[in-house]
Amino acid sequence: MTQRPTFDKPKVELHVHLDGAIKPETILYYGRKRGIALPANTAEELQNIIGMDKPLSLPEFLSKFDYYMPAIAGSREAIKRIAYEFVEMKAKEGVVYVEVRYSPHLLANSKVEPIPWNQAEGDLTPDEVVDIVGQGLKEGEQDFGVKVRSILCCMRHQPNWSLEVVELCKKYQHHTVVAIDLAGDETIKGSSYFPGHVEAYEEAVRSGIHRTVHAGESSPAEVVREAVDTLKTERLGHGYHTLEDEALYNRLRQENMHFEVRGPSGFVGLSHTETSKNGDPGHPRVQGQGGTAWGCLPATNLLLQVCPWSSYLTGAWNPNTEHAVIR
Ligand SMILES: [Zn+2]
């Protein structure tokens, strides 16, 4: 597959998932090396199976990870390599600053309950995963000249992991980690109120850890409200359904909430005002709302071409606004 440069200006990317941006070649390499069965034998076949050429429901999208995460999770070498290669990819795309997010628990095979991807128990803990990813990112930073920070994800369906996530955010603040996120299936009813998530976000507030939450992408505006009022998020990924609640939308505009929004494929060089004026065919409710949400450009995740889980922030933001870039 050929990668088309999104646009030729230096870019800032604030919403990209490390485990959605792995080279198919690297997955094949570790699948073979570790004796883990994969659904394809060539990078192209693998791309066709785990990539996306049409929008999927969130559960369908998440099921893609089942195919390839077993090849990477639990391997120190593989995890460091995907972090390093991620920075290399971003350098080639002209990204100058990126915040990459991932769940440490989904890459571990020890001290994680349940152990993900049907792995046998090993000795790689979520704590060490964060250390290793940080090493790979820092080496990439040095070699490719991209400033890289990371965000640690809680998962909606695993509130029992969240308190450790916030502790890891605190522990690794000087090892690339800048914020906590809540990812996964946001349609799980009441998941914003699961005590594990609430306590983790409370601790994040107390400890000065920055906060973002996936909400309002496949869930209603109410989940956005929960993210703001209960979890005290400072940014929203992606927040589209906020538009269904005009009062909430106007309030968040006034509060300068940062929406990590993607534009439609093929849009180039949008400013934040143009993004919402032109709308996104995949999210028609964005149409007609002028000049409000912060604009981001579409996914260039290697695996996840149509995936909303990656977005570029364009140049039309105020770098002095603290929430524009979580530092
Ligand atoms: Zn995402």
CSV table of N, CA, C and O in Angstrom, one decimal, residues 118-239:
chain,number,residue,atom,x,y,z
A,118,ASN,N,-5.1,-14.5,25.2
A,118,ASN,CA,-4.9,-15.9,25.5
A,118,ASN,C,-3.4,-16.3,25.6
A,118,ASN,O,-3.0,-17.4,25.3
A,119,GLN,N,-2.6,-15.3,26.1
A,119,GLN,CA,-1.2,-15.6,26.3
A,119,GLN,C,-1.1,-16.5,27.5
A,119,GLN,O,-1.8,-16.5,28.5
A,120,ALA,N,0.0,-17.3,27.5
A,120,ALA,CA,0.4,-18.0,28.7
A,120,ALA,C,1.0,-17.0,29.7
A,120,ALA,O,1.5,-16.0,29.2
A,121,GLU,N,0.9,-17.2,31.0
A,121,GLU,CA,1.5,-16.3,31.9
A,121,GLU,C,3.0,-16.2,31.7
A,121,GLU,O,3.7,-17.2,31.5
A,122,GLY,N,3.6,-15.0,31.7
A,122,GLY,CA,5.0,-14.8,31.5
A,122,GLY,C,5.5,-13.9,32.6
A,122,GLY,O,5.0,-14.0,33.8
A,123,ASP,N,6.5,-13.1,32.3
A,123,ASP,CA,7.1,-12.3,33.4
A,123,ASP,C,7.2,-10.8,33.0
A,123,ASP,O,8.0,-10.0,33.5
A,124,LEU,N,6.4,-10.4,32.0
A,124,LEU,CA,6.4,-9.0,31.5
A,124,LEU,C,5.2,-8.3,32.1
A,124,LEU,O,4.0,-8.5,31.8
A,125,THR,N,5.5,-7.4,33.0
A,125,THR,CA,4.4,-6.7,33.8
A,125,THR,C,4.0,-5.4,33.0
A,125,THR,O,4.8,-4.9,32.2
A,126,PRO,N,2.8,-4.8,33.3
A,126,PRO,CA,2.5,-3.5,32.7
A,126,PRO,C,3.5,-2.5,33.1
A,126,PRO,O,3.8,-1.6,32.2
A,127,ASP,N,4.1,-2.5,34.3
A,127,ASP,CA,5.1,-1.5,34.7
A,127,ASP,C,6.3,-1.6,33.7
A,127,ASP,O,6.7,-0.6,33.2
A,128,GLU,N,6.8,-2.8,33.5
A,128,GLU,CA,7.9,-2.9,32.6
A,128,GLU,C,7.6,-2.6,31.1
A,128,GLU,O,8.4,-2.0,30.4
A,129,VAL,N,6.4,-2.8,30.7
A,129,VAL,CA,5.9,-2.4,29.4
A,129,VAL,C,6.1,-0.9,29.2
A,129,VAL,O,6.7,-0.5,28.2
A,130,VAL,N,5.7,-0.1,30.2
A,130,VAL,CA,5.8,1.3,30.1
A,130,VAL,C,7.3,1.7,30.0
A,130,VAL,O,7.6,2.6,29.2
A,131,ASP,N,8.1,1.1,30.7
A,131,ASP,CA,9.5,1.4,30.7
A,131,ASP,C,10.1,1.1,29.3
A,131,ASP,O,10.8,1.9,28.7
A,132,ILE,N,9.7,-0.1,28.8
A,132,ILE,CA,10.3,-0.5,27.4
A,132,ILE,C,9.7,0.4,26.3
A,132,ILE,O,10.5,0.8,25.4
A,133,VAL,N,8.5,0.7,26.3
A,133,VAL,CA,7.9,1.6,25.3
A,133,VAL,C,8.6,2.9,25.4
A,133,VAL,O,9.0,3.5,24.3
A,134,GLY,N,8.8,3.4,26.6
A,134,GLY,CA,9.5,4.7,26.8
A,134,GLY,C,10.9,4.6,26.2
A,134,GLY,O,11.4,5.6,25.5
A,135,GLN,N,11.6,3.5,26.4
A,135,GLN,CA,13.0,3.4,25.8
A,135,GLN,C,12.9,3.4,24.3
A,135,GLN,O,13.7,4.1,23.6
A,136,GLY,N,12.0,2.7,23.7
A,136,GLY,CA,11.9,2.7,22.2
A,136,GLY,C,11.5,4.0,21.7
A,136,GLY,O,12.1,4.5,20.7
A,137,LEU,N,10.6,4.7,22.4
A,137,LEU,CA,10.2,6.1,21.9
A,137,LEU,C,11.4,7.0,22.0
A,137,LEU,O,11.7,7.8,21.1
A,138,LYS,N,12.2,6.9,23.1
A,138,LYS,CA,13.3,7.9,23.3
A,138,LYS,C,14.4,7.6,22.3
A,138,LYS,O,15.0,8.6,21.8
A,139,GLU,N,14.7,6.4,22.0
A,139,GLU,CA,15.7,6.1,21.0
A,139,GLU,C,15.2,6.6,19.7
A,139,GLU,O,16.0,7.1,18.9
A,140,GLY,N,13.9,6.4,19.4
A,140,GLY,CA,13.4,6.9,18.1
A,140,GLY,C,13.5,8.4,18.1
A,140,GLY,O,13.8,9.0,17.0
A,141,GLU,N,13.2,9.1,19.2
A,141,GLU,CA,13.3,10.5,19.3
A,141,GLU,C,14.7,11.0,18.9
A,141,GLU,O,14.8,11.9,18.1
A,142,GLN,N,15.7,10.3,19.5
A,142,GLN,CA,17.0,10.7,19.2
A,142,GLN,C,17.4,10.5,17.7
A,142,GLN,O,18.1,11.3,17.1
A,143,ASP,N,17.0,9.3,17.2
A,143,ASP,CA,17.5,9.0,15.9
A,143,ASP,C,16.7,9.7,14.8
A,143,ASP,O,17.2,9.9,13.7
A,144,PHE,N,15.4,10.1,15.0
A,144,PHE,CA,14.6,10.6,13.9
A,144,PHE,C,14.2,12.0,14.2
A,144,PHE,O,13.5,12.6,13.3
A,145,GLY,N,14.5,12.6,15.3
A,145,GLY,CA,14.2,14.0,15.5
A,145,GLY,C,12.8,14.4,15.7
A,145,GLY,O,12.4,15.5,15.4
A,146,VAL,N,11.9,13.5,16.2
A,146,VAL,CA,10.5,13.8,16.5
A,146,VAL,C,10.4,13.8,18.0
A,146,VAL,O,10.9,13.0,18.7
A,147,LYS,N,9.7,14.9,18.4
A,147,LYS,CA,9.4,14.9,19.9
A,147,LYS,C,8.3,14.0,20.2
A,147,LYS,O,7.2,14.1,19.6
A,148,VAL,N,8.5,13.1,21.1
A,148,VAL,CA,7.5,12.0,21.4
A,148,VAL,C,7.1,12.0,22.8
A,148,VAL,O,7.9,12.0,23.7
A,149,ARG,N,5.8,12.0,23.1
A,149,ARG,CA,5.3,11.8,24.4
A,149,ARG,C,4.3,10.6,24.4
A,149,ARG,O,3.8,10.3,23.3
A,150,SER,N,3.9,10.1,25.5
A,150,SER,CA,3.0,8.9,25.5
A,150,SER,C,1.8,9.2,26.5
A,150,SER,O,2.0,10.0,27.4
A,151,ILE,N,0.8,8.5,26.2
A,151,ILE,CA,-0.5,8.5,27.0
A,151,ILE,C,-0.8,7.1,27.4
A,151,ILE,O,-0.8,6.2,26.5
A,152,LEU,N,-1.1,6.8,28.6
A,152,LEU,CA,-1.4,5.5,29.0
A,152,LEU,C,-2.9,5.3,29.1
A,152,LEU,O,-3.6,6.1,29.7
A,153,CYS,N,-3.4,4.2,28.5
A,153,CYS,CA,-4.9,4.0,28.4
A,153,CYS,C,-5.4,3.1,29.5
A,153,CYS,O,-4.9,2.0,29.6
A,154,CYS,N,-6.5,3.5,30.1
A,154,CYS,CA,-7.3,2.6,30.8
A,154,CYS,C,-8.3,2.0,29.8
A,154,CYS,O,-8.5,2.6,28.7
A,155,MET,N,-8.8,0.8,30.1
A,155,MET,CA,-9.8,0.2,29.1
A,155,MET,C,-11.2,0.2,29.8
A,155,MET,O,-11.3,-0.2,30.9
A,156,ARG,N,-12.2,0.6,29.0
A,156,ARG,CA,-13.5,0.7,29.6
A,156,ARG,C,-14.0,-0.6,30.2
A,156,ARG,O,-14.6,-0.6,31.3
A,157,HIS,N,-13.6,-1.8,29.7
A,157,HIS,CA,-14.1,-3.0,30.2
A,157,HIS,C,-13.3,-3.6,31.3
A,157,HIS,O,-13.6,-4.6,31.8
A,158,GLN,N,-12.2,-2.9,31.6
A,158,GLN,CA,-11.3,-3.4,32.7
A,158,GLN,C,-11.0,-2.3,33.7
A,158,GLN,O,-9.8,-1.9,33.9
A,159,PRO,N,-12.0,-2.0,34.5
A,159,PRO,CA,-11.7,-0.9,35.5
A,159,PRO,C,-10.8,-1.4,36.6
A,159,PRO,O,-10.2,-0.5,37.3
A,160,ASN,N,-10.5,-2.7,36.7
A,160,ASN,CA,-9.6,-3.2,37.7
A,160,ASN,C,-8.1,-2.8,37.3
A,160,ASN,O,-7.2,-3.0,38.1
A,161,TRP,N,-7.9,-2.4,36.1
A,161,TRP,CA,-6.5,-2.0,35.7
A,161,TRP,C,-6.3,-0.5,35.9
A,161,TRP,O,-5.1,-0.1,35.9
A,162,SER,N,-7.3,0.3,36.1
A,162,SER,CA,-7.2,1.7,36.0
A,162,SER,C,-6.3,2.4,37.1
A,162,SER,O,-5.6,3.3,36.8
A,163,LEU,N,-6.4,1.9,38.3
A,163,LEU,CA,-5.6,2.5,39.3
A,163,LEU,C,-4.2,2.3,39.1
A,163,LEU,O,-3.3,3.2,39.3
A,164,GLU,N,-3.8,1.2,38.5
A,164,GLU,CA,-2.4,0.9,38.2
A,164,GLU,C,-2.0,1.9,37.1
A,164,GLU,O,-0.8,2.4,37.1
A,165,VAL,N,-2.9,2.1,36.1
A,165,VAL,CA,-2.6,3.0,35.0
A,165,VAL,C,-2.2,4.4,35.5
A,165,VAL,O,-1.2,5.0,35.1
A,166,VAL,N,-3.0,4.9,36.5
A,166,VAL,CA,-2.6,6.3,36.9
A,166,VAL,C,-1.3,6.2,37.7
A,166,VAL,O,-0.5,7.2,37.7
A,167,GLU,N,-1.1,5.2,38.5
A,167,GLU,CA,0.2,5.1,39.2
A,167,GLU,C,1.4,5.0,38.2
A,167,GLU,O,2.4,5.6,38.4
A,168,LEU,N,1.2,4.3,37.1
A,168,LEU,CA,2.2,4.3,36.1
A,168,LEU,C,2.4,5.7,35.4
A,168,LEU,O,3.6,6.0,35.1
A,169,CYS,N,1.3,6.4,35.2
A,169,CYS,CA,1.5,7.7,34.7
A,169,CYS,C,2.4,8.6,35.6
A,169,CYS,O,3.2,9.4,35.2
A,170,LYS,N,2.1,8.4,36.9
A,170,LYS,CA,2.9,9.2,37.9
A,170,LYS,C,4.4,8.7,37.9
A,170,LYS,O,5.3,9.5,37.8
A,171,LYS,N,4.6,7.4,37.9
A,171,LYS,CA,5.9,6.9,38.0
A,171,LYS,C,6.8,7.3,36.7
A,171,LYS,O,8.0,7.5,36.9
A,172,TYR,N,6.1,7.3,35.6
A,172,TYR,CA,6.9,7.5,34.3
A,172,TYR,C,6.7,8.8,33.7
A,172,TYR,O,6.9,9.0,32.5
A,173,GLN,N,6.3,9.8,34.6
A,173,GLN,CA,6.1,11.2,34.1
A,173,GLN,C,7.4,11.7,33.4
A,173,GLN,O,7.3,12.5,32.5
A,174,HIS,N,8.5,11.3,33.8
A,174,HIS,CA,9.8,11.8,33.2
A,174,HIS,C,10.3,10.8,32.2
A,174,HIS,O,11.5,10.9,31.8
A,175,HIS,N,9.5,9.9,31.8
A,175,HIS,CA,9.9,8.8,30.8
A,175,HIS,C,8.8,8.8,29.7
A,175,HIS,O,8.3,7.8,29.4
A,176,THR,N,8.6,10.0,29.2
A,176,THR,CA,7.7,10.2,28.1
A,176,THR,C,6.2,10.3,28.4
A,176,THR,O,5.4,10.8,27.6
A,177,VAL,N,5.7,9.8,29.6
A,177,VAL,CA,4.3,9.8,29.8
A,177,VAL,C,3.7,11.1,30.2
A,177,VAL,O,4.2,11.8,31.2
A,178,VAL,N,2.7,11.6,29.5
A,178,VAL,CA,2.1,12.9,29.9
A,178,VAL,C,0.7,12.9,30.3
A,178,VAL,O,0.1,13.9,30.7
A,179,ALA,N,0.0,11.8,30.1
A,179,ALA,CA,-1.5,11.8,30.4
A,179,ALA,C,-2.1,10.4,30.5
A,179,ALA,O,-1.5,9.4,30.1
A,180,ILE,N,-3.3,10.4,31.0
A,180,ILE,CA,-4.1,9.2,31.1
A,180,ILE,C,-5.2,9.3,30.1
A,180,ILE,O,-5.7,10.4,29.8
A,181,ASP,N,-5.7,8.1,29.6
A,181,ASP,CA,-6.8,8.1,28.7
A,181,ASP,C,-7.7,6.9,29.1
A,181,ASP,O,-7.3,6.0,29.9
A,182,LEU,N,-8.9,7.0,28.6
A,182,LEU,CA,-9.9,5.9,28.8
A,182,LEU,C,-10.3,5.5,27.4
A,182,LEU,O,-10.9,6.3,26.7
A,183,ALA,N,-10.0,4.2,27.0
A,183,ALA,CA,-10.2,3.8,25.6
A,183,ALA,C,-11.1,2.5,25.7
A,183,ALA,O,-11.5,2.1,26.7
A,184,GLY,N,-11.3,1.9,24.5
A,184,GLY,CA,-12.1,0.7,24.5
A,184,GLY,C,-13.5,1.0,24.1
A,184,GLY,O,-13.8,2.0,23.5
A,185,ASP,N,-14.4,0.1,24.4
A,185,ASP,CA,-15.8,0.1,24.0
A,185,ASP,C,-16.6,1.1,24.8
A,185,ASP,O,-17.0,0.8,25.9
A,186,GLU,N,-16.8,2.3,24.3
A,186,GLU,CA,-17.4,3.3,25.1
A,186,GLU,C,-18.9,3.2,25.2
A,186,GLU,O,-19.6,3.9,25.9
A,187,THR,N,-19.4,2.1,24.5
A,187,THR,CA,-20.9,1.9,24.6
A,187,THR,C,-21.2,1.0,25.8
A,187,THR,O,-22.4,0.7,26.1
A,188,ILE,N,-20.2,0.5,26.5
A,188,ILE,CA,-20.5,-0.3,27.7
A,188,ILE,C,-21.2,0.6,28.7
A,188,ILE,O,-20.7,1.7,29.2
A,189,LYS,N,-22.4,0.2,29.0
A,189,LYS,CA,-23.3,1.1,29.8
A,189,LYS,C,-22.7,1.4,31.2
A,189,LYS,O,-22.2,0.5,31.9
A,190,GLY,N,-22.7,2.7,31.5
A,190,GLY,CA,-22.3,3.1,32.9
A,190,GLY,C,-20.8,3.0,33.1
A,190,GLY,O,-20.3,3.2,34.2
A,191,SER,N,-20.0,2.8,32.0
A,191,SER,CA,-18.6,2.5,32.3
A,191,SER,C,-17.8,3.7,32.8
A,191,SER,O,-16.8,3.6,33.4
A,192,SER,N,-18.3,4.9,32.5
A,192,SER,CA,-17.7,6.1,33.0
A,192,SER,C,-17.8,6.2,34.5
A,192,SER,O,-17.0,6.9,35.2
A,193,TYR,N,-18.7,5.5,35.1
A,193,TYR,CA,-18.9,5.5,36.5
A,193,TYR,C,-18.3,4.3,37.2
A,193,TYR,O,-18.5,4.1,38.5
A,194,PHE,N,-17.7,3.4,36.5
A,194,PHE,CA,-17.1,2.3,37.2
A,194,PHE,C,-16.1,2.8,38.2
A,194,PHE,O,-15.2,3.7,37.9
A,195,PRO,N,-16.1,2.3,39.4
A,195,PRO,CA,-15.3,2.9,40.5
A,195,PRO,C,-13.8,3.0,40.1
A,195,PRO,O,-13.1,3.9,40.4
A,196,GLY,N,-13.3,1.9,39.5
A,196,GLY,CA,-11.9,1.9,39.1
A,196,GLY,C,-11.5,3.1,38.2
A,196,GLY,O,-10.5,3.7,38.5
A,197,HIS,N,-12.3,3.4,37.2
A,197,HIS,CA,-12.1,4.5,36.4
A,197,HIS,C,-12.2,5.8,37.1
A,197,HIS,O,-11.3,6.7,37.0
A,198,VAL,N,-13.3,6.0,37.9
A,198,VAL,CA,-13.5,7.2,38.6
A,198,VAL,C,-12.3,7.5,39.6
A,198,VAL,O,-11.8,8.6,39.7
A,199,GLU,N,-12.0,6.5,40.3
A,199,GLU,CA,-10.9,6.7,41.3
A,199,GLU,C,-9.6,7.0,40.6
A,199,GLU,O,-8.8,7.8,41.1
A,200,ALA,N,-9.3,6.3,39.5
A,200,ALA,CA,-8.1,6.6,38.8
A,200,ALA,C,-8.0,8.1,38.3
A,200,ALA,O,-7.0,8.8,38.4
A,201,TYR,N,-9.2,8.5,37.7
A,201,TYR,CA,-9.2,9.9,37.3
A,201,TYR,C,-9.2,10.9,38.4
A,201,TYR,O,-8.6,12.0,38.3
A,202,GLU,N,-9.8,10.6,39.5
A,202,GLU,CA,-9.6,11.4,40.7
A,202,GLU,C,-8.2,11.6,41.1
A,202,GLU,O,-7.7,12.6,41.5
A,203,GLU,N,-7.5,10.5,41.1
A,203,GLU,CA,-6.1,10.5,41.5
A,203,GLU,C,-5.3,11.3,40.5
A,203,GLU,O,-4.3,12.0,40.8
A,204,ALA,N,-5.7,11.2,39.2
A,204,ALA,CA,-5.0,11.9,38.2
A,204,ALA,C,-5.1,13.4,38.4
A,204,ALA,O,-4.1,14.2,38.3
A,205,VAL,N,-6.3,13.8,38.8
A,205,VAL,CA,-6.6,15.3,39.1
A,205,VAL,C,-5.7,15.7,40.3
A,205,VAL,O,-5.0,16.7,40.2
A,206,ARG,N,-5.7,14.8,41.3
A,206,ARG,CA,-4.9,15.2,42.5
A,206,ARG,C,-3.4,15.3,42.2
A,206,ARG,O,-2.7,16.0,42.8
A,207,SER,N,-3.0,14.4,41.3
A,207,SER,CA,-1.5,14.3,41.1
A,207,SER,C,-1.1,15.2,39.9
A,207,SER,O,0.1,15.1,39.5
A,208,GLY,N,-2.0,15.9,39.3
A,208,GLY,CA,-1.6,16.8,38.2
A,208,GLY,C,-1.3,16.0,36.9
A,208,GLY,O,-0.5,16.5,36.1
A,209,ILE,N,-1.9,14.8,36.8
A,209,ILE,CA,-1.7,14.1,35.5
A,209,ILE,C,-2.8,14.5,34.5
A,209,ILE,O,-4.0,14.6,34.9
A,210,HIS,N,-2.4,14.9,33.3
A,210,HIS,CA,-3.4,15.3,32.3
A,210,HIS,C,-4.3,14.2,31.9
A,210,HIS,O,-3.9,13.0,32.0
A,211,ARG,N,-5.5,14.6,31.4
A,211,ARG,CA,-6.5,13.6,31.2
A,211,ARG,C,-7.2,13.8,29.8
A,211,ARG,O,-7.6,14.9,29.5
A,212,THR,N,-7.4,12.7,29.1
A,212,THR,CA,-8.2,12.6,28.0
A,212,THR,C,-9.1,11.4,28.1
A,212,THR,O,-8.8,10.5,28.8
A,213,VAL,N,-10.2,11.4,27.4
A,213,VAL,CA,-11.2,10.3,27.4
A,213,VAL,C,-11.8,10.1,26.1
A,213,VAL,O,-12.2,11.1,25.4
A,214,HIS,N,-11.9,8.8,25.6
A,214,HIS,CA,-12.6,8.5,24.4
A,214,HIS,C,-14.1,8.6,24.8
A,214,HIS,O,-14.6,7.8,25.6
A,215,ALA,N,-14.8,9.5,24.1
A,215,ALA,CA,-16.3,9.6,24.4
A,215,ALA,C,-17.0,10.3,23.3
A,215,ALA,O,-16.4,11.1,22.6
A,216,GLY,N,-18.2,9.9,23.0
A,216,GLY,CA,-19.0,10.6,22.0
A,216,GLY,C,-18.6,10.2,20.6
A,216,GLY,O,-18.9,10.9,19.6
A,217,GLU,N,-17.8,9.1,20.4
A,217,GLU,CA,-17.5,8.7,19.1
A,217,GLU,C,-18.6,7.7,18.6
A,217,GLU,O,-19.3,7.9,17.7
A,218,SER,N,-18.8,6.7,19.4
A,218,SER,CA,-19.9,5.7,19.1
A,218,SER,C,-20.9,5.8,20.3
A,218,SER,O,-21.9,5.0,20.2
A,219,SER,N,-20.7,6.6,21.2
A,219,SER,CA,-21.6,6.7,22.3
A,219,SER,C,-22.3,8.1,22.3
A,219,SER,O,-21.8,9.0,21.7
A,220,PRO,N,-23.4,8.2,23.0
A,220,PRO,CA,-24.2,9.5,22.9
A,220,PRO,C,-23.5,10.6,23.7
A,220,PRO,O,-22.5,10.4,24.4
A,221,ALA,N,-24.1,11.8,23.5
A,221,ALA,CA,-23.5,13.0,24.2
A,221,ALA,C,-23.4,12.8,25.7
A,221,ALA,O,-22.6,13.4,26.3
A,222,GLU,N,-24.3,12.0,26.2
A,222,GLU,CA,-24.3,11.8,27.7
A,222,GLU,C,-22.9,11.3,28.2
A,222,GLU,O,-22.5,11.6,29.2
A,223,VAL,N,-22.3,10.4,27.3
A,223,VAL,CA,-21.0,9.9,27.7
A,223,VAL,C,-19.9,11.0,27.7
A,223,VAL,O,-19.0,11.0,28.5
A,224,VAL,N,-20.1,11.9,26.8
A,224,VAL,CA,-19.2,13.1,26.8
A,224,VAL,C,-19.4,13.9,28.1
A,224,VAL,O,-18.4,14.3,28.7
A,225,ARG,N,-20.6,14.1,28.5
A,225,ARG,CA,-20.9,14.8,29.7
A,225,ARG,C,-20.2,14.1,30.9
A,225,ARG,O,-19.6,14.7,31.8
A,226,GLU,N,-20.4,12.8,30.9
A,226,GLU,CA,-19.7,12.0,32.0
A,226,GLU,C,-18.2,12.2,32.0
A,226,GLU,O,-17.6,12.3,33.0
A,227,ALA,N,-17.6,12.2,30.8
A,227,ALA,CA,-16.2,12.4,30.6
A,227,ALA,C,-15.7,13.7,31.2
A,227,ALA,O,-14.7,13.8,31.9
A,228,VAL,N,-16.6,14.7,31.0
A,228,VAL,CA,-16.2,16.1,31.4
A,228,VAL,C,-16.5,16.3,32.9
A,228,VAL,O,-15.6,16.7,33.6
A,229,ASP,N,-17.7,15.9,33.3
A,229,ASP,CA,-18.1,16.2,34.7
A,229,ASP,C,-17.6,15.2,35.7
A,229,ASP,O,-17.3,15.5,36.8
A,230,THR,N,-17.6,13.9,35.3
A,230,THR,CA,-17.2,12.9,36.3
A,230,THR,C,-15.7,12.6,36.2
A,230,THR,O,-15.0,12.5,37.3
A,231,LEU,N,-15.2,12.5,35.0
A,231,LEU,CA,-13.8,12.1,34.9
A,231,LEU,C,-12.9,13.3,34.7
A,231,LEU,O,-11.7,13.2,34.7
A,232,LYS,N,-13.5,14.5,34.6
A,232,LYS,CA,-12.7,15.8,34.6
A,232,LYS,C,-11.7,15.7,33.4
A,232,LYS,O,-10.5,16.1,33.6
A,233,THR,N,-12.2,15.3,32.3
A,233,THR,CA,-11.2,15.2,31.2
A,233,THR,C,-10.9,16.6,30.7
A,233,THR,O,-11.7,17.6,30.7
A,234,GLU,N,-9.7,16.7,30.1
A,234,GLU,CA,-9.3,18.0,29.5
A,234,GLU,C,-9.4,18.0,28.0
A,234,GLU,O,-9.3,19.0,27.4
A,235,ARG,N,-9.4,16.8,27.4
A,235,ARG,CA,-9.6,16.6,26.0
A,235,ARG,C,-10.6,15.5,25.7
A,235,ARG,O,-10.8,14.6,26.6
A,236,LEU,N,-11.2,15.5,24.6
A,236,LEU,CA,-12.1,14.5,24.2
A,236,LEU,C,-11.7,13.8,22.9
A,236,LEU,O,-11.4,14.4,21.9
A,237,GLY,N,-11.7,12.5,22.9
A,237,GLY,CA,-11.4,11.7,21.7
A,237,GLY,C,-12.7,10.9,21.4
A,237,GLY,O,-13.0,10.0,22.2
A,238,HIS,N,-13.5,11.2,20.5
A,238,HIS,CA,-13.4,12.2,19.5
A,238,HIS,C,-14.6,13.2,19.7
A,238,HIS,O,-14.6,14.3,19.2
A,239,GLY,N,-15.6,12.8,20.5
A,239,GLY,CA,-16.6,13.7,20.9
A,239,GLY,C,-17.7,14.1,19.9
A,239,GLY,O,-18.5,15.0,20.1
